[in-house]
Each structure stands twice: as C-alpha cells, then as structure tokens.
Short mmCIF file of C-alpha atoms in Angstrom, two decimals:
data_model
loop_
_atom_site.label_atom_id
_atom_site.label_comp_id
_atom_site.label_asym_id
_atom_site.label_seq_id
_atom_site.Cartn_x
_atom_site.Cartn_y
_atom_site.Cartn_z
CA MET A 36 0.06 -0.19 -0.02
CA LYS A 37 2.82 2.37 0.89
CA THR A 38 4.65 1.09 -2.12
CA SER A 39 1.60 2.02 -4.30
CA ARG A 40 1.31 5.60 -2.87
CA LEU A 41 5.09 6.18 -3.34
CA ILE A 42 4.96 5.37 -7.12
CA THR A 43 1.96 7.44 -7.58
CA GLY A 44 3.70 10.17 -5.97
CA LEU A 45 6.87 10.06 -8.14
CA LEU A 46 4.80 9.96 -11.01
CA SER A 47 3.08 13.02 -10.07
CA THR A 48 6.29 14.81 -9.45
CA ALA A 49 7.60 13.67 -12.79
CA LEU A 50 4.88 14.87 -14.57
CA LEU A 51 4.86 18.28 -12.97
CA GLY A 52 8.58 18.75 -14.55
CA VAL A 53 7.32 17.98 -18.08
CA ALA A 54 6.50 20.99 -20.51
CA PRO A 55 3.13 20.86 -21.91
CA LEU A 56 3.19 19.96 -25.94
CA ALA A 57 2.67 22.94 -28.19
CA VAL A 58 -0.55 22.70 -30.26
CA ALA A 59 0.30 23.37 -33.97
CA GLN A 60 -0.95 26.51 -35.44
CA PRO A 61 -1.80 27.17 -39.07
CA ALA A 62 1.06 28.85 -40.87
CA GLN A 63 -1.35 31.65 -41.76
CA ALA A 64 -4.89 32.52 -41.38
CA ALA A 65 -7.15 33.41 -44.59
CA GLU A 66 -6.92 36.80 -45.75
CA ASN A 67 -9.90 38.97 -47.32
CA LEU A 68 -8.66 40.31 -50.61
CA THR A 69 -10.21 42.65 -53.42
CA THR A 70 -9.53 42.10 -57.00
CA THR A 71 -9.11 44.13 -60.00
CA THR A 72 -10.19 42.62 -63.60
CA THR A 73 -8.86 44.21 -66.39
CA LEU A 74 -9.62 43.48 -70.49
CA GLU A 75 -7.95 44.79 -73.56
CA VAL A 76 -7.51 43.78 -77.34
CA SER A 77 -4.60 41.72 -77.34
CA TYR A 78 -2.94 43.14 -80.60
CA GLY A 79 -3.81 45.91 -83.01
CA GLU A 80 -6.52 48.66 -82.92
CA PRO A 81 -9.85 48.17 -81.31
CA THR A 82 -11.61 47.92 -84.68
CA VAL A 83 -12.25 45.07 -87.24
CA VAL A 84 -13.88 44.68 -90.46
CA TYR A 85 -17.11 42.90 -90.45
CA GLY A 86 -16.51 39.06 -90.62
CA GLU A 87 -12.98 39.39 -88.96
CA LYS A 88 -12.18 38.17 -85.63
CA VAL A 89 -10.58 39.96 -82.57
CA SER A 90 -8.41 38.41 -79.74
CA ILE A 91 -9.07 39.70 -76.19
CA THR A 92 -6.76 39.07 -73.14
CA GLY A 93 -7.23 40.34 -69.43
CA SER A 94 -5.90 39.60 -65.86
CA VAL A 95 -7.17 39.19 -62.41
CA THR A 96 -5.09 40.96 -59.71
CA ALA A 97 -5.59 40.84 -55.94
CA SER A 98 -5.06 43.53 -53.49
CA ASP A 99 -1.81 42.06 -52.29
CA GLY A 100 -0.25 42.47 -55.64
CA GLY A 101 -0.54 38.82 -56.64
CA SER A 102 -2.77 37.14 -59.37
CA ALA A 103 -5.86 35.64 -58.35
CA TYR A 104 -5.57 31.86 -59.64
CA LYS A 105 -8.71 30.70 -57.93
CA GLY A 106 -12.22 31.09 -59.56
CA THR A 107 -13.04 31.71 -63.22
CA VAL A 108 -13.54 34.72 -65.57
CA THR A 109 -16.49 34.93 -67.96
CA LEU A 110 -16.33 37.24 -70.93
CA TYR A 111 -19.61 39.05 -71.76
CA ALA A 112 -20.56 40.78 -75.03
CA GLN A 113 -23.44 43.33 -75.89
CA SER A 114 -23.64 44.59 -79.40
CA THR A 115 -25.68 47.22 -80.67
CA LYS A 116 -28.43 44.74 -81.78
CA ASP A 117 -28.29 42.78 -78.31
CA ALA A 118 -30.97 43.62 -75.61
CA ALA A 119 -28.48 42.62 -72.91
CA PRO A 120 -25.01 41.16 -72.44
CA VAL A 121 -24.53 37.66 -73.73
CA ALA A 122 -21.93 35.33 -72.00
CA LEU A 123 -19.34 34.09 -74.64
CA ALA A 124 -16.94 32.05 -72.83
CA THR A 125 -15.51 31.15 -69.37
CA VAL A 126 -11.85 30.38 -68.54
CA PRO A 127 -10.09 29.84 -65.26
CA ALA A 128 -8.77 33.01 -63.52
CA GLY A 129 -5.21 34.15 -63.50
CA GLY A 130 -2.59 36.94 -64.03
CA TYR A 131 -3.36 36.20 -67.93
CA VAL A 132 -6.65 35.11 -69.32
CA SER A 133 -7.10 34.87 -73.21
CA PHE A 134 -10.48 34.89 -75.32
CA PRO A 135 -9.14 34.30 -78.98
CA ASP A 136 -11.17 34.29 -82.11
CA ILE A 137 -14.13 36.55 -81.11
CA LYS A 138 -16.10 37.88 -83.95
CA PRO A 139 -18.27 40.72 -83.29
CA LYS A 140 -21.26 41.20 -85.55
CA THR A 141 -21.88 44.93 -84.96
CA ASN A 142 -20.22 47.59 -82.71
CA THR A 143 -19.75 45.76 -79.42
CA ILE A 144 -18.91 46.45 -75.70
CA TYR A 145 -17.18 43.59 -73.91
CA GLN A 146 -16.81 43.00 -69.95
CA ALA A 147 -14.93 40.35 -68.14
CA ALA A 148 -16.51 39.28 -64.65
CA TYR A 149 -14.40 37.40 -62.04
CA SER A 150 -16.34 34.82 -60.06
CA GLY A 151 -14.49 35.44 -56.72
CA TYR A 152 -13.22 32.56 -54.58
CA ALA A 153 -14.06 31.54 -50.91
CA ALA A 154 -11.18 29.87 -49.08
CA THR A 155 -11.81 26.19 -48.12
CA THR A 156 -8.77 25.75 -45.94
CA ALA A 157 -6.78 28.51 -43.54
CA TYR A 158 -4.04 28.24 -46.16
CA GLU A 159 -5.80 29.87 -48.73
CA ASP A 160 -7.23 33.51 -49.07
CA ASN A 161 -10.85 34.80 -49.99
CA TYR A 162 -10.94 36.76 -53.20
CA ALA A 163 -13.94 39.40 -53.80
CA ALA A 164 -15.62 39.26 -57.21
CA SER A 165 -14.83 41.97 -59.69
CA THR A 166 -15.96 43.19 -63.02
CA SER A 167 -13.81 44.91 -65.60
CA ASN A 168 -14.47 48.24 -67.22
CA GLY A 169 -16.13 47.88 -70.73
CA LEU A 170 -14.09 47.39 -73.64
CA ALA A 171 -15.45 48.95 -76.88
CA VAL A 172 -14.54 47.26 -80.04
CA GLY A 173 -15.59 48.78 -83.45
CA VAL A 174 -17.03 47.11 -86.44
CA GLN A 175 -16.61 48.43 -90.07
CA ARG A 176 -18.63 47.42 -92.93
CA LYS A 177 -16.80 45.18 -95.48
CA VAL A 178 -16.17 47.18 -98.69
CA LYS A 179 -15.04 45.59 -101.72
CA PHE A 180 -13.56 48.10 -104.47
CA THR A 181 -12.38 47.48 -108.01
CA THR A 182 -11.16 50.07 -110.71
CA PRO A 183 -11.65 48.00 -114.13
CA GLY A 184 -10.71 50.95 -116.72
CA LEU A 185 -12.35 54.12 -115.64
CA TRP A 186 -14.90 52.81 -113.73
CA LEU A 187 -15.03 52.73 -109.91
CA LYS A 188 -17.06 49.62 -108.85
CA GLY A 189 -17.90 48.90 -104.98
CA LYS A 190 -19.87 46.79 -103.05
CA VAL A 191 -20.67 47.56 -99.15
CA SER A 192 -22.13 45.01 -96.80
CA PRO A 193 -24.22 44.35 -94.65
CA ASP A 194 -27.31 46.42 -94.71
CA TYR A 195 -26.11 49.15 -96.98
CA LYS A 196 -28.81 49.12 -99.81
CA ARG A 197 -29.72 52.59 -101.07
CA LYS A 198 -27.22 54.61 -99.10
CA LYS A 199 -24.48 57.17 -100.02
CA VAL A 200 -20.77 56.49 -100.53
CA VAL A 201 -18.69 59.73 -100.26
CA LEU A 202 -15.94 60.02 -102.99
CA LYS A 203 -13.05 62.77 -102.69
CA ARG A 204 -10.39 63.52 -105.39
CA LEU A 205 -6.79 64.58 -104.52
CA LYS A 206 -6.29 68.22 -105.45
CA GLY A 207 -2.93 69.32 -104.54
CA LYS A 208 -1.93 67.75 -101.26
CA LYS A 209 -5.68 67.47 -100.05
CA TYR A 210 -8.71 65.47 -100.78
CA VAL A 211 -11.66 67.35 -101.54
CA ALA A 212 -15.40 66.91 -102.21
CA TRP A 213 -15.96 65.14 -105.80
CA ARG A 214 -19.09 63.02 -105.74
CA LYS A 215 -21.73 61.30 -103.69
CA VAL A 216 -23.19 57.99 -105.13
CA LYS A 217 -26.00 55.84 -103.78
CA THR A 218 -25.71 52.15 -103.53
CA ASN A 219 -28.47 50.00 -105.21
CA LYS A 220 -30.72 47.42 -103.24
CA LYS A 221 -27.68 44.72 -103.42
CA GLY A 222 -25.37 47.37 -101.78
CA THR A 223 -23.38 47.89 -104.92
CA PHE A 224 -22.47 51.27 -106.75
CA LYS A 225 -20.55 52.06 -110.00
CA VAL A 226 -19.11 55.56 -110.92
CA LYS A 227 -16.90 56.64 -114.00
CA ALA A 228 -13.57 58.31 -113.19
CA PRO A 229 -12.18 61.28 -114.91
CA ASN A 230 -10.22 60.21 -118.21
CA LYS A 231 -7.02 61.11 -116.29
CA SER A 232 -4.02 58.52 -115.77
CA GLY A 233 -3.11 58.38 -111.99
CA PHE A 234 -6.31 59.81 -110.76
CA LYS A 235 -6.51 59.57 -106.98
CA PHE A 236 -9.48 59.27 -104.86
CA SER A 237 -10.80 58.38 -101.64
CA ALA A 238 -13.87 56.29 -100.83
CA SER A 239 -16.03 56.65 -97.46
CA VAL A 240 -18.83 54.90 -95.83
CA PRO A 241 -20.28 56.88 -93.15
CA GLY A 242 -20.81 55.15 -89.54
CA ASP A 243 -24.12 54.88 -87.82
CA LYS A 244 -25.24 53.17 -84.55
CA HIS A 245 -23.95 49.73 -85.68
CA TYR A 246 -21.05 50.28 -87.65
CA THR A 247 -18.03 52.55 -87.76
CA ALA A 248 -16.93 54.93 -90.42
CA TRP A 249 -14.67 53.37 -93.34
CA THR A 250 -12.22 55.19 -95.49
CA ASP A 251 -9.81 54.03 -98.10
CA PHE A 252 -7.70 55.60 -100.75
CA PHE A 253 -7.43 54.46 -104.52
CA GLN A 254 -5.83 55.44 -107.91
CA VAL A 255 -7.07 54.70 -111.22
CA TYR A 256 -4.13 53.32 -113.55
#
C-alpha cells in the first residue's frame, strides 16, 4: 500500500516537470482580398472589318499584388443589336486570361466578370468578385472596291442598300469633295472616273449606330 502511494507520488512529481506540448497553429490565416479585373484587345486597333475576328486578353490582380488563380472569368458581349449582355466564354482566373477568335457582328462592348473565390482551408485566401471596365470594339462594314478601266465599282455590306458613298479627289495635297453616289438594293455602286491617268481618290462609308465609319484611298491606272 505504501509502495503504491510512493509510485503514484513519484509519477505526479515527474509529470510536473514535463513542459506541455505546443498545439500546432496554421502557418497563416485566410485573408480577405479585393480584386481588379482588366480587359484589352491583345494586339492591333480595337476595330475590325465585318466578318473578321479579334483576340481579347485580361487579368485578375488581388489587393496583395499577386494574381488571383482561384475562380473563373467570364467574357460578356453586348452588341448594338443585343438587348442584354451575352456570355461568350468562361476560363480559369489568373494573371493572364485569353479569349481568342471573337467575332463581333456590330459595334460591341465587352466586359469580363471574375467569380471571386471562398477559401476552403486556412492556407488559402478569400478573393472578392470584380468586373472589368467596358472594352469597346468597333466594326467597319466590308467594302469591296475595283477599278476596271475608268470605272469605279464597289460593294458595301451588310445592310447598306440605297445609301451614300462619299468620294473625294486628290487636289494638290488635299482630298476635296468630288461626288456622292448611292448604292442599289444589293449594296453595290458604280461611277466613272475622269479620263486621267493616275487619278487618285478616296471612298468613305459613313458610320452609324451599328458600324464605324470606313475610308480608303485608291488610284486609277
């Protein structure tokens, strides 16, 4: 009995000298970060000819200076003929996101929406959702122009029947008013140039709500 109490006392005394084990703590707690989403045309001017494609790129940057790689980015488009924005594509978020081969049908505003991300462990961060500013991409009507002999022939599409094409001739160093011709119901027109070798002129198609203005320069040989 005395031996039992002695052993118990010795164990109690020994345990008092043992330091308690430290409980492991997470390396870091989740942070709440805001984000900034950007969008731009990847190369060239933000204007394309009807039927052509444009490549758009963007990024999602967090308030700590790093890129947000969690979540997704969706590209929306609203052309002048759309009643509301239309979702075109969704890709993983990151410091570089790409939307290649986008074909606008008329003047269009594009926006990128980042979904945000909620951390699932203490080792991740929370990212707030964000939306880019609108990116305007203009669309020019497609114009086919030929100069057989002294004739100037052209076709404008789409939606350009019985509308005007403005022609200017080069006088000195400036292009000055020359003629205005109207397309037929098929969007084509024809006009005869002066009987003069090397005659230089410009042709312009005015812009409207759906399409941007178009101008090009020609010479009769």
